[in-house]
PDB file of C-alpha atoms in Angstrom:
ATOM      1  CA  UNK A   1       8.964 -31.289  -0.881  1.00  0.00           C
ATOM      2  CA  UNK A   2       9.354 -28.730   1.908  1.00  0.00           C
ATOM      3  CA  UNK A   3       6.145 -27.772   3.737  1.00  0.00           C
ATOM      4  CA  UNK A   4       5.831 -24.606   5.800  1.00  0.00           C
ATOM      5  CA  UNK A   5       4.131 -24.265   9.159  1.00  0.00           C
ATOM      6  CA  UNK A   6       0.819 -22.397   9.286  1.00  0.00           C
ATOM      7  CA  UNK A   7       1.201 -18.699   8.537  1.00  0.00           C
ATOM      8  CA  UNK A   8      -1.034 -15.649   8.947  1.00  0.00           C
ATOM      9  CA  UNK A   9      -1.563 -14.062   5.526  1.00  0.00           C
ATOM     10  CA  UNK A  10      -3.767 -12.028   3.214  1.00  0.00           C
ATOM     11  CA  UNK A  11      -4.490 -12.335  -0.478  1.00  0.00           C
ATOM     12  CA  UNK A  12      -3.111  -9.330  -2.371  1.00  0.00           C
ATOM     13  CA  UNK A  13      -3.907 -10.411  -5.920  1.00  0.00           C
ATOM     14  CA  UNK A  14      -5.008 -13.474  -7.835  1.00  0.00           C
ATOM     15  CA  UNK A  15      -5.303 -14.391 -11.496  1.00  0.00           C
ATOM     16  CA  UNK A  16      -6.324 -17.486 -13.453  1.00  0.00           C
ATOM     17  CA  UNK A  17      -3.707 -20.136 -14.077  1.00  0.00           C
ATOM     18  CA  UNK A  18      -4.333 -22.982 -16.498  1.00  0.00           C
ATOM     19  CA  UNK A  19      -7.827 -24.437 -16.458  1.00  0.00           C
ATOM     20  CA  UNK A  20      -8.762 -24.640 -12.789  1.00  0.00           C
ATOM     21  CA  UNK A  21      -5.972 -23.013 -10.770  1.00  0.00           C
ATOM     22  CA  UNK A  22      -5.017 -19.550  -9.576  1.00  0.00           C
ATOM     23  CA  UNK A  23      -1.737 -17.695  -9.244  1.00  0.00           C
ATOM     24  CA  UNK A  24      -1.977 -15.893  -5.917  1.00  0.00           C
ATOM     25  CA  UNK A  25       0.146 -13.141  -4.369  1.00  0.00           C
ATOM     26  CA  UNK A  26       0.158 -13.557  -0.585  1.00  0.00           C
ATOM     27  CA  UNK A  27       1.315 -11.162   2.108  1.00  0.00           C
ATOM     28  CA  UNK A  28       2.368 -13.299   5.080  1.00  0.00           C
ATOM     29  CA  UNK A  29       3.329 -11.751   8.381  1.00  0.00           C
ATOM     30  CA  UNK A  30       6.484 -13.813   8.910  1.00  0.00           C
ATOM     31  CA  UNK A  31       7.837 -14.114   5.361  1.00  0.00           C
ATOM     32  CA  UNK A  32       6.526 -11.086   3.436  1.00  0.00           C
ATOM     33  CA  UNK A  33       5.156 -11.256  -0.085  1.00  0.00           C
ATOM     34  CA  UNK A  34       5.252 -14.535  -1.991  1.00  0.00           C
ATOM     35  CA  UNK A  35       3.630 -16.169  -4.987  1.00  0.00           C
ATOM     36  CA  UNK A  36       1.784 -19.481  -4.763  1.00  0.00           C
ATOM     37  CA  UNK A  37      -0.197 -21.714  -7.080  1.00  0.00           C
ATOM     38  CA  UNK A  38      -3.640 -22.598  -5.724  1.00  0.00           C
ATOM     39  CA  UNK A  39      -4.334 -25.764  -7.676  1.00  0.00           C
ATOM     40  CA  UNK A  40      -7.988 -26.420  -8.457  1.00  0.00           C
ATOM     41  CA  UNK A  41      -8.968 -23.248  -6.585  1.00  0.00           C
ATOM     42  CA  UNK A  42     -11.316 -21.987  -9.295  1.00  0.00           C
ATOM     43  CA  UNK A  43     -13.268 -25.229  -9.240  1.00  0.00           C
ATOM     44  CA  UNK A  44     -13.149 -25.791  -5.459  1.00  0.00           C
ATOM     45  CA  UNK A  45     -14.003 -22.139  -4.626  1.00  0.00           C
ATOM     46  CA  UNK A  46     -11.054 -21.881  -2.276  1.00  0.00           C
ATOM     47  CA  UNK A  47     -11.387 -19.093   0.310  1.00  0.00           C
ATOM     48  CA  UNK A  48      -9.123 -16.674  -1.537  1.00  0.00           C
ATOM     49  CA  UNK A  49     -10.860 -13.309  -1.438  1.00  0.00           C
ATOM     50  CA  UNK A  50      -8.886 -10.158  -0.546  1.00  0.00           C
ATOM     51  CA  UNK A  51      -9.212  -8.619   2.941  1.00  0.00           C
ATOM     52  CA  UNK A  52      -9.898 -11.973   4.598  1.00  0.00           C
ATOM     53  CA  UNK A  53      -7.321 -12.877   7.283  1.00  0.00           C
ATOM     54  CA  UNK A  54      -6.198 -16.399   6.462  1.00  0.00           C
ATOM     55  CA  UNK A  55      -4.210 -19.208   7.982  1.00  0.00           C
ATOM     56  CA  UNK A  56      -2.224 -20.693   5.114  1.00  0.00           C
ATOM     57  CA  UNK A  57       0.419 -23.296   4.413  1.00  0.00           C
ATOM     58  CA  UNK A  58       2.384 -24.009   1.261  1.00  0.00           C
ATOM     59  CA  UNK A  59       4.892 -26.533  -0.010  1.00  0.00           C
ATOM     60  CA  UNK A  60       7.642 -26.660  -2.621  1.00  0.00           C
ATOM     61  CA  UNK A  61      11.326 -26.039  -3.128  1.00  0.00           C
ATOM     62  CA  UNK A  62      11.244 -23.402  -5.858  1.00  0.00           C
ATOM     63  CA  UNK A  63      10.368 -19.715  -5.685  1.00  0.00           C
ATOM     64  CA  UNK A  64       6.754 -20.350  -6.684  1.00  0.00           C
ATOM     65  CA  UNK A  65       5.175 -22.497  -3.970  1.00  0.00           C
ATOM     66  CA  UNK A  66       2.029 -24.646  -4.016  1.00  0.00           C
ATOM     67  CA  UNK A  67      -0.722 -23.580  -1.648  1.00  0.00           C
ATOM     68  CA  UNK A  68      -1.886 -26.602   0.345  1.00  0.00           C
ATOM     69  CA  UNK A  69      -4.163 -24.904   2.876  1.00  0.00           C
ATOM     70  CA  UNK A  70      -6.032 -21.599   3.147  1.00  0.00           C
ATOM     71  CA  UNK A  71      -8.602 -21.213   5.882  1.00  0.00           C
ATOM     72  CA  UNK A  72     -10.270 -18.058   7.217  1.00  0.00           C
ATOM     73  CA  UNK A  73      -8.774 -17.001  10.538  1.00  0.00           C
ATOM     74  CA  UNK A  74     -10.945 -16.637  13.610  1.00  0.00           C
ATOM     75  CA  UNK A  75     -10.784 -12.833  13.396  1.00  0.00           C
ATOM     76  CA  UNK A  76     -13.107 -12.761  10.368  1.00  0.00           C
ATOM     77  CA  UNK A  77     -13.072 -10.725   7.172  1.00  0.00           C
ATOM     78  CA  UNK A  78     -12.882  -6.949   6.952  1.00  0.00           C
ATOM     79  CA  UNK A  79     -16.021  -5.656   5.294  1.00  0.00           C
ATOM     80  CA  UNK A  80     -14.996  -3.039   2.739  1.00  0.00           C
ATOM     81  CA  UNK A  81     -17.503  -1.397   0.426  1.00  0.00           C
ATOM     82  CA  UNK A  82     -17.720   1.645  -1.813  1.00  0.00           C
ATOM     83  CA  UNK A  83     -14.630   3.921  -1.763  1.00  0.00           C
ATOM     84  CA  UNK A  84     -13.102   1.915   1.106  1.00  0.00           C
ATOM     85  CA  UNK A  85     -13.007  -1.151  -1.145  1.00  0.00           C
ATOM     86  CA  UNK A  86     -11.008   0.662  -3.814  1.00  0.00           C
ATOM     87  CA  UNK A  87      -8.652   2.098  -1.208  1.00  0.00           C
ATOM     88  CA  UNK A  88      -8.038  -1.451  -0.012  1.00  0.00           C
ATOM     89  CA  UNK A  89      -7.233  -2.460  -3.592  1.00  0.00           C
ATOM     90  CA  UNK A  90      -4.848   0.516  -3.757  1.00  0.00           C
ATOM     91  CA  UNK A  91      -2.967  -0.701  -0.669  1.00  0.00           C
ATOM     92  CA  UNK A  92      -2.804  -4.211  -2.141  1.00  0.00           C
ATOM     93  CA  UNK A  93      -1.445  -2.922  -5.429  1.00  0.00           C
ATOM     94  CA  UNK A  94       1.261  -0.922  -3.661  1.00  0.00           C
ATOM     95  CA  UNK A  95       2.373  -4.038  -1.803  1.00  0.00           C
ATOM     96  CA  UNK A  96       2.413  -6.186  -4.953  1.00  0.00           C
ATOM     97  CA  UNK A  97       4.348  -3.579  -6.913  1.00  0.00           C
ATOM     98  CA  UNK A  98       6.863  -2.519  -4.262  1.00  0.00           C
ATOM     99  CA  UNK A  99       7.510  -5.376  -1.834  1.00  0.00           C
ATOM    100  CA  UNK A 100      10.300  -7.763  -2.815  1.00  0.00           C
ATOM    101  CA  UNK A 101       9.454 -11.425  -2.405  1.00  0.00           C
ATOM    102  CA  UNK A 102      10.458 -13.322   0.735  1.00  0.00           C
ATOM    103  CA  UNK A 103      11.372 -10.153   2.648  1.00  0.00           C
ATOM    104  CA  UNK A 104       9.581 -10.185   6.037  1.00  0.00           C
ATOM    105  CA  UNK A 105       7.923  -6.955   7.185  1.00  0.00           C
ATOM    106  CA  UNK A 106       5.863  -7.773  10.298  1.00  0.00           C
ATOM    107  CA  UNK A 107       5.490  -4.081  11.252  1.00  0.00           C
ATOM    108  CA  UNK A 108       4.134  -3.306   7.792  1.00  0.00           C
ATOM    109  CA  UNK A 109       1.807  -6.311   8.028  1.00  0.00           C
ATOM    110  CA  UNK A 110       0.422  -4.875  11.253  1.00  0.00           C
ATOM    111  CA  UNK A 111       0.039  -1.434   9.622  1.00  0.00           C
ATOM    112  CA  UNK A 112      -1.830  -3.056   6.724  1.00  0.00           C
ATOM    113  CA  UNK A 113      -4.150  -4.843   9.134  1.00  0.00           C
ATOM    114  CA  UNK A 114      -4.836  -1.596  11.005  1.00  0.00           C
ATOM    115  CA  UNK A 115      -5.641   0.103   7.703  1.00  0.00           C
ATOM    116  CA  UNK A 116      -8.142  -2.589   6.742  1.00  0.00           C
ATOM    117  CA  UNK A 117      -9.774  -2.452  10.150  1.00  0.00           C
ATOM    118  CA  UNK A 118     -10.171   1.320  10.016  1.00  0.00           C
ATOM    119  CA  UNK A 119     -11.458   1.258   6.437  1.00  0.00           C
ATOM    120  CA  UNK A 120     -14.001  -1.346   7.492  1.00  0.00           C
ATOM    121  CA  UNK A 121     -15.255   1.076  10.163  1.00  0.00           C
ATOM    122  CA  UNK A 122     -15.547   3.891   7.579  1.00  0.00           C
ATOM    123  CA  UNK A 123     -13.008   6.050   9.398  1.00  0.00           C
ATOM    124  CA  UNK A 124     -11.701   9.098   7.519  1.00  0.00           C
ATOM    125  CA  UNK A 125      -9.605   7.448   4.791  1.00  0.00           C
ATOM    126  CA  UNK A 126      -6.920  10.010   3.962  1.00  0.00           C
ATOM    127  CA  UNK A 127      -5.023   9.950   7.286  1.00  0.00           C
ATOM    128  CA  UNK A 128      -5.177   6.148   7.223  1.00  0.00           C
ATOM    129  CA  UNK A 129      -3.656   5.963   3.765  1.00  0.00           C
ATOM    130  CA  UNK A 130      -0.970   8.517   4.517  1.00  0.00           C
ATOM    131  CA  UNK A 131       0.117   6.585   7.617  1.00  0.00           C
ATOM    132  CA  UNK A 132       0.230   3.358   5.638  1.00  0.00           C
ATOM    133  CA  UNK A 133       2.187   4.952   2.772  1.00  0.00           C
ATOM    134  CA  UNK A 134       4.714   6.385   5.223  1.00  0.00           C
ATOM    135  CA  UNK A 135       5.058   2.974   6.886  1.00  0.00           C
ATOM    136  CA  UNK A 136       5.586   1.337   3.493  1.00  0.00           C
ATOM    137  CA  UNK A 137       8.303   3.790   2.463  1.00  0.00           C
ATOM    138  CA  UNK A 138      10.037   3.439   5.820  1.00  0.00           C
ATOM    139  CA  UNK A 139       9.937  -0.375   5.769  1.00  0.00           C
ATOM    140  CA  UNK A 140      11.397  -0.452   2.263  1.00  0.00           C
ATOM    141  CA  UNK A 141      14.262   1.821   3.302  1.00  0.00           C
ATOM    142  CA  UNK A 142      12.941   4.825   1.360  1.00  0.00           C
ATOM    143  CA  UNK A 143      11.634   6.782   4.334  1.00  0.00           C
ATOM    144  CA  UNK A 144      12.576  10.402   5.000  1.00  0.00           C
ATOM    145  CA  UNK A 145      12.211  12.788   7.902  1.00  0.00           C
ATOM    146  CA  UNK A 146       9.336  15.261   7.893  1.00  0.00           C
ATOM    147  CA  UNK A 147      10.676  17.542  10.619  1.00  0.00           C
ATOM    148  CA  UNK A 148      14.308  17.755   9.487  1.00  0.00           C
ATOM    149  CA  UNK A 149      15.690  18.564   6.037  1.00  0.00           C
ATOM    150  CA  UNK A 150      18.140  16.362   4.156  1.00  0.00           C
ATOM    151  CA  UNK A 151      20.846  18.834   5.277  1.00  0.00           C
ATOM    152  CA  UNK A 152      19.972  18.103   8.917  1.00  0.00           C
ATOM    153  CA  UNK A 153      18.268  21.454   9.580  1.00  0.00           C
ATOM    154  CA  UNK A 154      15.032  21.408  11.644  1.00  0.00           C
ATOM    155  CA  UNK A 155      11.899  22.312   9.703  1.00  0.00           C
ATOM    156  CA  UNK A 156      10.398  25.678  10.679  1.00  0.00           C
ATOM    157  CA  UNK A 157       6.634  26.164  10.514  1.00  0.00           C
ATOM    158  CA  UNK A 158       6.854  29.553   8.772  1.00  0.00           C
ATOM    159  CA  UNK A 159       9.309  28.429   6.069  1.00  0.00           C
ATOM    160  CA  UNK A 160       8.810  26.607   2.786  1.00  0.00           C
ATOM    161  CA  UNK A 161      10.616  23.498   1.627  1.00  0.00           C
ATOM    162  CA  UNK A 162      11.073  21.385  -1.481  1.00  0.00           C
ATOM    163  CA  UNK A 163      10.814  17.636  -1.718  1.00  0.00           C
ATOM    164  CA  UNK A 164      13.214  16.388  -4.392  1.00  0.00           C
ATOM    165  CA  UNK A 165      12.871  12.676  -5.331  1.00  0.00           C
ATOM    166  CA  UNK A 166      16.005  10.779  -4.417  1.00  0.00           C
ATOM    167  CA  UNK A 167      17.163  13.527  -2.071  1.00  0.00           C
ATOM    168  CA  UNK A 168      14.387  14.380   0.371  1.00  0.00           C
ATOM    169  CA  UNK A 169      13.375  17.686   1.895  1.00  0.00           C
ATOM    170  CA  UNK A 170      15.517  20.706   1.112  1.00  0.00           C
ATOM    171  CA  UNK A 171      15.358  24.294   2.233  1.00  0.00           C
ATOM    172  CA  UNK A 172      13.459  26.449  -0.254  1.00  0.00           C
ATOM    173  CA  UNK A 173      16.413  28.858  -0.303  1.00  0.00           C
ATOM    174  CA  UNK A 174      18.797  26.166  -1.478  1.00  0.00           C
ATOM    175  CA  UNK A 175      17.103  25.063  -4.690  1.00  0.00           C
ATOM    176  CA  UNK A 176      15.663  26.623  -7.811  1.00  0.00           C
ATOM    177  CA  UNK A 177      12.032  27.722  -7.879  1.00  0.00           C
ATOM    178  CA  UNK A 178      10.951  24.869 -10.152  1.00  0.00           C
ATOM    179  CA  UNK A 179      13.067  22.156  -8.560  1.00  0.00           C
ATOM    180  CA  UNK A 180      10.869  19.741  -6.586  1.00  0.00           C
ATOM    181  CA  UNK A 181       7.522  19.925  -4.835  1.00  0.00           C
ATOM    182  CA  UNK A 182       7.090  23.020  -2.659  1.00  0.00           C
ATOM    183  CA  UNK A 183       5.624  22.373   0.809  1.00  0.00           C
ATOM    184  CA  UNK A 184       4.846  24.576   3.803  1.00  0.00           C
ATOM    185  CA  UNK A 185       6.737  23.892   6.989  1.00  0.00           C
ATOM    186  CA  UNK A 186       3.665  23.779   9.217  1.00  0.00           C
ATOM    187  CA  UNK A 187       2.121  21.080   6.971  1.00  0.00           C
ATOM    188  CA  UNK A 188       5.287  18.981   7.259  1.00  0.00           C
ATOM    189  CA  UNK A 189       5.366  19.384  11.043  1.00  0.00           C
ATOM    190  CA  UNK A 190       1.712  18.388  11.266  1.00  0.00           C
ATOM    191  CA  UNK A 191       2.456  15.244   9.239  1.00  0.00           C
ATOM    192  CA  UNK A 192       5.427  14.480  11.496  1.00  0.00           C
ATOM    193  CA  UNK A 193       3.045  14.738  14.478  1.00  0.00           C
ATOM    194  CA  UNK A 194       0.483  12.493  12.728  1.00  0.00           C
ATOM    195  CA  UNK A 195      -1.999  15.399  12.735  1.00  0.00           C
ATOM    196  CA  UNK A 196      -4.146  15.458   9.589  1.00  0.00           C
ATOM    197  CA  UNK A 197      -7.042  17.581  10.852  1.00  0.00           C
ATOM    198  CA  UNK A 198      -6.238  20.476   8.521  1.00  0.00           C
ATOM    199  CA  UNK A 199      -7.513  19.882   4.937  1.00  0.00           C
ATOM    200  CA  UNK A 200      -4.468  21.709   3.561  1.00  0.00           C
ATOM    201  CA  UNK A 201      -2.180  19.337   5.446  1.00  0.00           C
ATOM    202  CA  UNK A 202      -4.049  16.383   3.942  1.00  0.00           C
ATOM    203  CA  UNK A 203      -3.677  17.828   0.437  1.00  0.00           C
ATOM    204  CA  UNK A 204       0.044  18.458   0.930  1.00  0.00           C
ATOM    205  CA  UNK A 205       0.543  14.953   2.323  1.00  0.00           C
ATOM    206  CA  UNK A 206      -1.230  13.410  -0.652  1.00  0.00           C
ATOM    207  CA  UNK A 207       0.943  15.328  -3.138  1.00  0.00           C
ATOM    208  CA  UNK A 208       4.126  14.537  -1.231  1.00  0.00           C
ATOM    209  CA  UNK A 209       3.510  10.817  -0.870  1.00  0.00           C
ATOM    210  CA  UNK A 210       2.269  10.393  -4.417  1.00  0.00           C
ATOM    211  CA  UNK A 211       5.558  11.877  -5.640  1.00  0.00           C
ATOM    212  CA  UNK A 212       7.641   9.846  -3.179  1.00  0.00           C
ATOM    213  CA  UNK A 213       5.952   6.594  -4.209  1.00  0.00           C
ATOM    214  CA  UNK A 214       6.045   7.325  -7.943  1.00  0.00           C
ATOM    215  CA  UNK A 215       9.830   7.391  -7.766  1.00  0.00           C
ATOM    216  CA  UNK A 216       9.771   3.675  -6.948  1.00  0.00           C
ATOM    217  CA  UNK A 217       6.625   2.603  -8.813  1.00  0.00           C
ATOM    218  CA  UNK A 218       7.953   3.731 -12.192  1.00  0.00           C
ATOM    219  CA  UNK A 219       5.877   4.968 -15.148  1.00  0.00           C
ATOM    220  CA  UNK A 220       3.262   2.200 -15.176  1.00  0.00           C
ATOM    221  CA  UNK A 221       0.054   3.658 -13.669  1.00  0.00           C
ATOM    222  CA  UNK A 222      -1.756   2.096 -10.747  1.00  0.00           C
ATOM    223  CA  UNK A 223      -4.952   0.390 -11.853  1.00  0.00           C
ATOM    224  CA  UNK A 224      -6.590   0.950  -8.470  1.00  0.00           C
ATOM    225  CA  UNK A 225      -6.326   4.736  -8.837  1.00  0.00           C
ATOM    226  CA  UNK A 226      -8.174   4.586 -12.122  1.00  0.00           C
ATOM    227  CA  UNK A 227     -10.837   2.323 -10.629  1.00  0.00           C
ATOM    228  CA  UNK A 228     -11.254   4.678  -7.684  1.00  0.00           C
ATOM    229  CA  UNK A 229     -11.607   7.749  -9.893  1.00  0.00           C
ATOM    230  CA  UNK A 230     -14.237   6.012 -11.985  1.00  0.00           C
ATOM    231  CA  UNK A 231     -16.106   4.907  -8.874  1.00  0.00           C
ATOM    232  CA  UNK A 232     -16.362   8.358  -7.280  1.00  0.00           C
ATOM    233  CA  UNK A 233     -16.689  10.670 -10.286  1.00  0.00           C
ATOM    234  CA  UNK A 234     -20.191  11.217 -11.653  1.00  0.00           C
ATOM    235  CA  UNK A 235     -20.957   9.577 -14.980  1.00  0.00           C
ATOM    236  CA  UNK A 236     -20.866  11.824 -18.012  1.00  0.00           C
ATOM    237  CA  UNK A 237     -23.767  12.364 -20.391  1.00  0.00           C
ATOM    238  CA  UNK A 238     -24.989   9.322 -22.269  1.00  0.00           C
ATOM    239  CA  UNK A 239     -23.454   8.937 -25.689  1.00  0.00           C
TER     240      UNK A 239
END
């Protein structure tokens, strides 16, 4: 049996497995996403909560490894509550759905850790999420320029552009009126400069990145989005 050295990792998702064990999706800084079996974890109350930086080790020769150690790192857990908690679940679900197994992404791991830290401080969430989503797309090879069109033409603040899935940004003059998501040039340039102070820029960024991610997520909806909507929308009248 091959045993790994200690790795820095986070729990992305866990689910029951047999009577006392868990199937756990880990995001490890040096190896990427991987699945492990945490044997007896349900009975032993293994430290396997999301948003807790862990030092882990696993063993095994197959694709699905056996977790042999999971200890909280010295840095301590990120305390997420309310909407921030659901946004953390959203980031976890994106990683589970989109990251291939055993594909290291240390820069994305660092971006994820920055996101958790900022959410724990109750910083404005939308810019944080947009930066993380852009990092995710870029790391997966699906990134696109925000200040240059797919034809290589610089974006102009006064112009309008279309984002077409699978193609990228196109000049508004080069496509039909209903082809793609229409975006203002000054919103795109603000996103390229990491400037999300304008509410309209934040709205445009949300629409753009939702469309860009949906191309790779497929038709199955994200559970975390539904949980978030239910958590922030007021309850309807009693029935």
